[in-house]
Coordinates of C-alpha atoms in Angstrom, one line a residue:
X1 CA 1.6 15.4 -20.4
X2 CA 3.9 12.8 -19.0
X3 CA 5.4 9.8 -20.7
X4 CA 4.8 6.2 -19.7
X5 CA 8.3 5.9 -18.4
X6 CA 7.9 9.0 -16.3
X7 CA 4.7 7.7 -14.8
X8 CA 6.3 4.3 -14.0
X9 CA 9.3 6.0 -12.5
X10 CA 7.0 8.0 -10.2
X11 CA 5.2 4.8 -9.2
X12 CA 8.5 3.1 -8.5
X13 CA 9.7 6.0 -6.4
X14 CA 6.5 6.5 -4.5
X15 CA 6.2 2.8 -3.6
X16 CA 9.9 2.7 -2.7
X17 CA 9.3 5.5 -0.2
X18 CA 6.1 4.0 1.3
X19 CA 7.9 0.6 1.8
X20 CA 11.2 2.1 2.9
X21 CA 9.6 4.2 5.7
X22 CA 7.0 1.7 6.6
X23 CA 9.4 -1.2 6.9
X24 CA 12.1 1.1 8.4
X25 CA 9.7 2.2 11.1
X26 CA 9.1 -1.5 12.1
X27 CA 12.9 -2.1 12.3
X28 CA 13.3 1.2 14.3
X29 CA 10.7 0.1 16.7
X30 CA 12.6 -3.2 17.3
X31 CA 15.9 -1.4 17.6
X32 CA 14.5 1.0 20.3
X33 CA 12.6 -1.8 22.1
X34 CA 14.7 -1.4 25.2
X35 CA 13.5 2.2 25.6
X36 CA 10.0 1.5 24.6
X37 CA 10.2 1.8 20.8
X38 CA 8.1 4.0 18.7
X39 CA 5.0 1.8 19.1
X40 CA 2.1 1.1 16.8
X41 CA 1.2 4.7 16.5
X42 CA 4.7 5.6 15.4
X43 CA 4.7 2.9 12.8
X44 CA 1.3 3.8 11.5
X45 CA 2.2 7.5 11.3
X46 CA 5.5 6.7 9.5
X47 CA 3.7 4.8 6.7
X48 CA 0.7 7.0 6.5
X49 CA 2.9 10.1 6.3
X50 CA 5.0 8.5 3.6
X51 CA 1.9 7.8 1.5
X52 CA 0.5 11.2 2.1
X53 CA 3.7 13.0 1.1
X54 CA 4.4 10.9 -2.0
X55 CA 0.8 11.2 -3.2
X56 CA 1.1 15.0 -2.8
X57 CA 4.5 15.1 -4.5
X58 CA 4.1 12.6 -7.4
X59 CA 0.3 12.2 -7.7
X60 CA 0.1 14.7 -10.6
X61 CA 2.5 12.6 -12.6
X62 CA 1.2 9.0 -12.3
X63 CA -1.9 9.3 -10.2
X64 CA 0.0 8.4 -7.1
X65 CA -1.2 4.8 -6.7
X66 CA 1.9 3.2 -5.1
X67 CA -0.2 0.1 -4.4
X68 CA -1.5 -2.6 -6.7
X69 CA -4.8 -2.5 -4.7
X70 CA -5.4 1.0 -5.9
X71 CA -4.4 0.2 -9.4
X72 CA -6.8 -2.7 -9.6
X73 CA -9.6 -0.3 -8.6
X74 CA -8.6 2.0 -11.5
X75 CA -8.4 -1.0 -13.9
X76 CA -11.8 -2.5 -13.0
X77 CA -13.4 1.0 -13.6
X78 CA -11.5 1.2 -16.9
X79 CA -9.5 4.3 -15.9
X80 CA -6.4 2.5 -16.9
X81 CA -5.9 -0.3 -19.5
X82 CA -4.8 -3.8 -18.8
X83 CA -1.3 -3.2 -20.0
X84 CA -0.9 0.0 -18.0
X85 CA -2.2 -1.8 -14.9
X86 CA 0.4 -4.6 -15.3
X87 CA 3.1 -2.0 -15.9
X88 CA 2.0 -0.1 -12.7
X89 CA 2.1 -3.3 -10.7
X90 CA 5.6 -4.1 -12.0
X91 CA 6.9 -0.6 -11.1
X92 CA 5.2 -0.8 -7.6
X93 CA 6.5 -4.3 -6.8
X94 CA 10.0 -3.4 -8.0
X95 CA 9.9 -0.3 -5.8
X96 CA 8.9 -2.3 -2.8
X97 CA 11.6 -4.9 -3.4
X98 CA 14.3 -2.3 -3.9
X99 CA 13.4 -0.5 -0.7
X100 CA 13.4 -3.8 1.3
X101 CA 16.8 -4.9 0.0
X102 CA 18.3 -1.5 0.7
X103 CA 17.1 -1.6 4.3
X104 CA 18.4 -5.2 4.6
X105 CA 21.8 -4.1 3.5
X106 CA 22.2 -1.2 6.0
X107 CA 20.2 -2.2 9.1
X108 CA 21.9 -4.5 11.6
X109 CA 21.1 -8.1 10.9
X110 CA 20.0 -8.9 14.4
X111 CA 17.4 -6.1 14.2
X112 CA 15.8 -6.9 10.9
X113 CA 15.8 -10.6 11.4
X114 CA 13.9 -10.2 14.7
X115 CA 11.0 -8.7 12.8
X116 CA 11.6 -10.5 9.5
X117 CA 12.4 -7.1 8.0
X118 CA 9.0 -5.8 8.8
X119 CA 7.2 -8.5 6.8
X120 CA 3.5 -8.4 7.8
X121 CA 2.6 -11.4 10.1
X122 CA -0.5 -12.7 11.8
X123 CA -1.2 -12.7 15.5
X124 CA -0.6 -16.2 16.8
X125 CA -3.5 -18.5 16.0
X126 CA -5.4 -15.7 14.3
X127 CA -7.7 -17.3 11.6
X128 CA -6.6 -16.8 8.0
X129 CA -10.1 -16.0 6.8
X130 CA -10.4 -13.3 9.5
X131 CA -7.1 -11.8 8.4
X132 CA -8.2 -11.7 4.7
X133 CA -11.4 -9.9 5.8
X134 CA -9.5 -7.3 7.8
X135 CA -7.0 -6.7 5.1
X136 CA -9.8 -6.4 2.5
X137 CA -11.9 -4.0 4.6
X138 CA -9.0 -1.7 5.5
X139 CA -7.9 -1.7 1.8
X140 CA -11.5 -1.1 0.7
X141 CA -11.6 2.1 2.7
X142 CA -8.2 3.2 1.6
X143 CA -9.2 2.8 -2.1
X144 CA -12.6 4.4 -1.4
X145 CA -10.9 7.5 0.0
X146 CA -8.5 7.5 -2.9
X147 CA -11.3 7.6 -5.4
X148 CA -13.3 10.2 -3.4
X149 CA -10.3 12.6 -3.2
X150 CA -8.5 12.1 -6.5
X151 CA -11.0 10.9 -9.0
X152 CA -14.3 12.5 -8.1
X153 CA -14.2 16.2 -9.1
X154 CA -17.0 16.9 -6.7
X155 CA -15.1 15.5 -3.7
X156 CA -12.3 17.1 -1.6
X157 CA -9.8 19.3 -3.3
X158 CA -7.2 17.2 -5.0
X159 CA -4.5 19.4 -3.5
X160 CA -5.3 17.9 -0.1
X161 CA -6.0 14.4 -1.3
X162 CA -2.7 13.1 0.0
X163 CA -3.7 14.1 3.6
X164 CA -6.9 12.0 3.5
X165 CA -5.2 9.0 1.8
X166 CA -2.4 9.0 4.3
X167 CA -4.8 9.2 7.3
X168 CA -6.8 6.3 5.8
X169 CA -3.7 4.2 5.8
X170 CA -2.7 5.3 9.3
X171 CA -6.1 4.4 10.6
X172 CA -6.0 1.0 8.9
X173 CA -2.6 0.2 10.5
X174 CA -3.8 1.3 14.0
X175 CA -6.9 -0.9 13.8
X176 CA -5.7 -4.1 12.1
X177 CA -1.9 -3.9 12.6
X178 CA -1.9 -5.9 15.8
X179 CA -3.8 -8.8 14.1
X180 CA -2.4 -8.9 10.5
X181 CA 0.5 -6.5 10.3
X182 CA -1.7 -4.3 8.1
X183 CA -0.1 -4.5 4.7
X184 CA -3.0 -3.2 2.7
X185 CA -0.6 -3.3 -0.2
X186 CA 0.9 -6.3 -1.9
X187 CA 4.1 -4.3 -2.6
X188 CA 4.4 -3.6 1.1
X189 CA 4.4 -7.3 1.9
X190 CA 6.3 -8.7 -1.1
X191 CA 9.4 -6.6 -0.8
X192 CA 10.3 -7.5 2.8
X193 CA 9.1 -11.1 2.3
X194 CA 11.5 -11.6 -0.6
X195 CA 14.4 -9.8 1.1
X196 CA 14.0 -11.8 4.4
X197 CA 12.8 -15.0 2.8
X198 CA 9.7 -15.0 5.1
X199 CA 6.7 -16.3 3.2
X200 CA 4.3 -17.4 5.9
X201 CA 0.7 -16.6 5.0
X202 CA 1.9 -14.4 2.1
X203 CA -1.3 -15.1 0.1
X204 CA -3.4 -13.1 2.6
X205 CA -1.6 -9.9 1.7
X206 CA -2.5 -10.3 -2.0
X207 CA -6.0 -11.6 -1.7
X208 CA -7.3 -9.2 0.9
X209 CA -6.0 -5.9 -0.5
X210 CA -6.7 -6.7 -4.1
X211 CA -10.3 -7.8 -3.3
X212 CA -10.8 -4.7 -1.2
X213 CA -9.4 -2.4 -3.9
X214 CA -11.5 -4.1 -6.6
X215 CA -14.7 -3.8 -4.7
X216 CA -14.0 -0.2 -3.6
X217 CA -13.4 0.9 -7.2
X218 CA -16.5 -0.8 -8.5
X219 CA -18.7 0.5 -5.7
X220 CA -17.6 4.2 -5.9
X221 CA -17.7 4.2 -9.6
X222 CA -21.2 2.6 -9.7
X223 CA -22.7 4.8 -7.0
X224 CA -21.0 8.2 -7.7
X225 CA -19.0 8.3 -11.0
X226 CA -20.8 6.1 -13.5
X227 CA -22.6 9.1 -15.2
X228 CA -19.2 10.8 -15.6
X229 CA -17.5 7.9 -17.4

C-alpha cells in the first residue's frame, strides 16, 4: 500500500518526534530547575506520550517502530528483510540526529550543556554491566508489548496499540531512568550524543536495547506466533 520511501519517511518523522520530545523534556526540566522542574514523571510521560501518539498516527504506514531495538525484533523473526532493517535503522537514526541538532540550535546553550542535551548517562559509579542489563530488560518488555499489540492478531486491538507501547516506555523510564537515563532506543542516545559530543558509555545504549529487542522478538514469536509465520 505504501512505498518504501513513504515508510522510511514515517520512521524518520516518528523517531524525530520521540527524540525531540524526550530530549526536550530533559532540557525543560533543567530550565525549570529553580521552580522544581517537571521531574522524572514529566520526562517519562513526555517520551511515552510521544511514542504513543506517533505509533497511533504513523503505525499503519511503516509499522511504527521508531526504534532500532524494535526493528531488530522484526528482523530476527523475518518480518522484515535485512535491507529493510538497515533502511529502517538509517531513517530512525537520522530522525534522532535531526531532532537533537534542532533542539541544540534553539535551546539556550547553558541549559542543554548542563544535561549534555539529554544524552542518557549513568548514575555515578553505577556498574556498566548492571546498566546494560537494565536497558536490555526495559527494552525487552517494550518490544514484547509492541509484538503483543501490533503483530499478534489475537492480542489487544491494534487501534489502541500506541497506548500500551507508550505506557511500556513510560514505565521503563520511571524505573531505570535514575540509573541509566533510560534510552531503550539507540536513536534516542545517538542523536543527543552526536549533537553534544558526549560519548561516555555510549555502547551501553546500543548493546542493551538491541539485545533486549532481539530476545523479545524471538521469544514472542517462538511462544505465540510461530504457527502463524
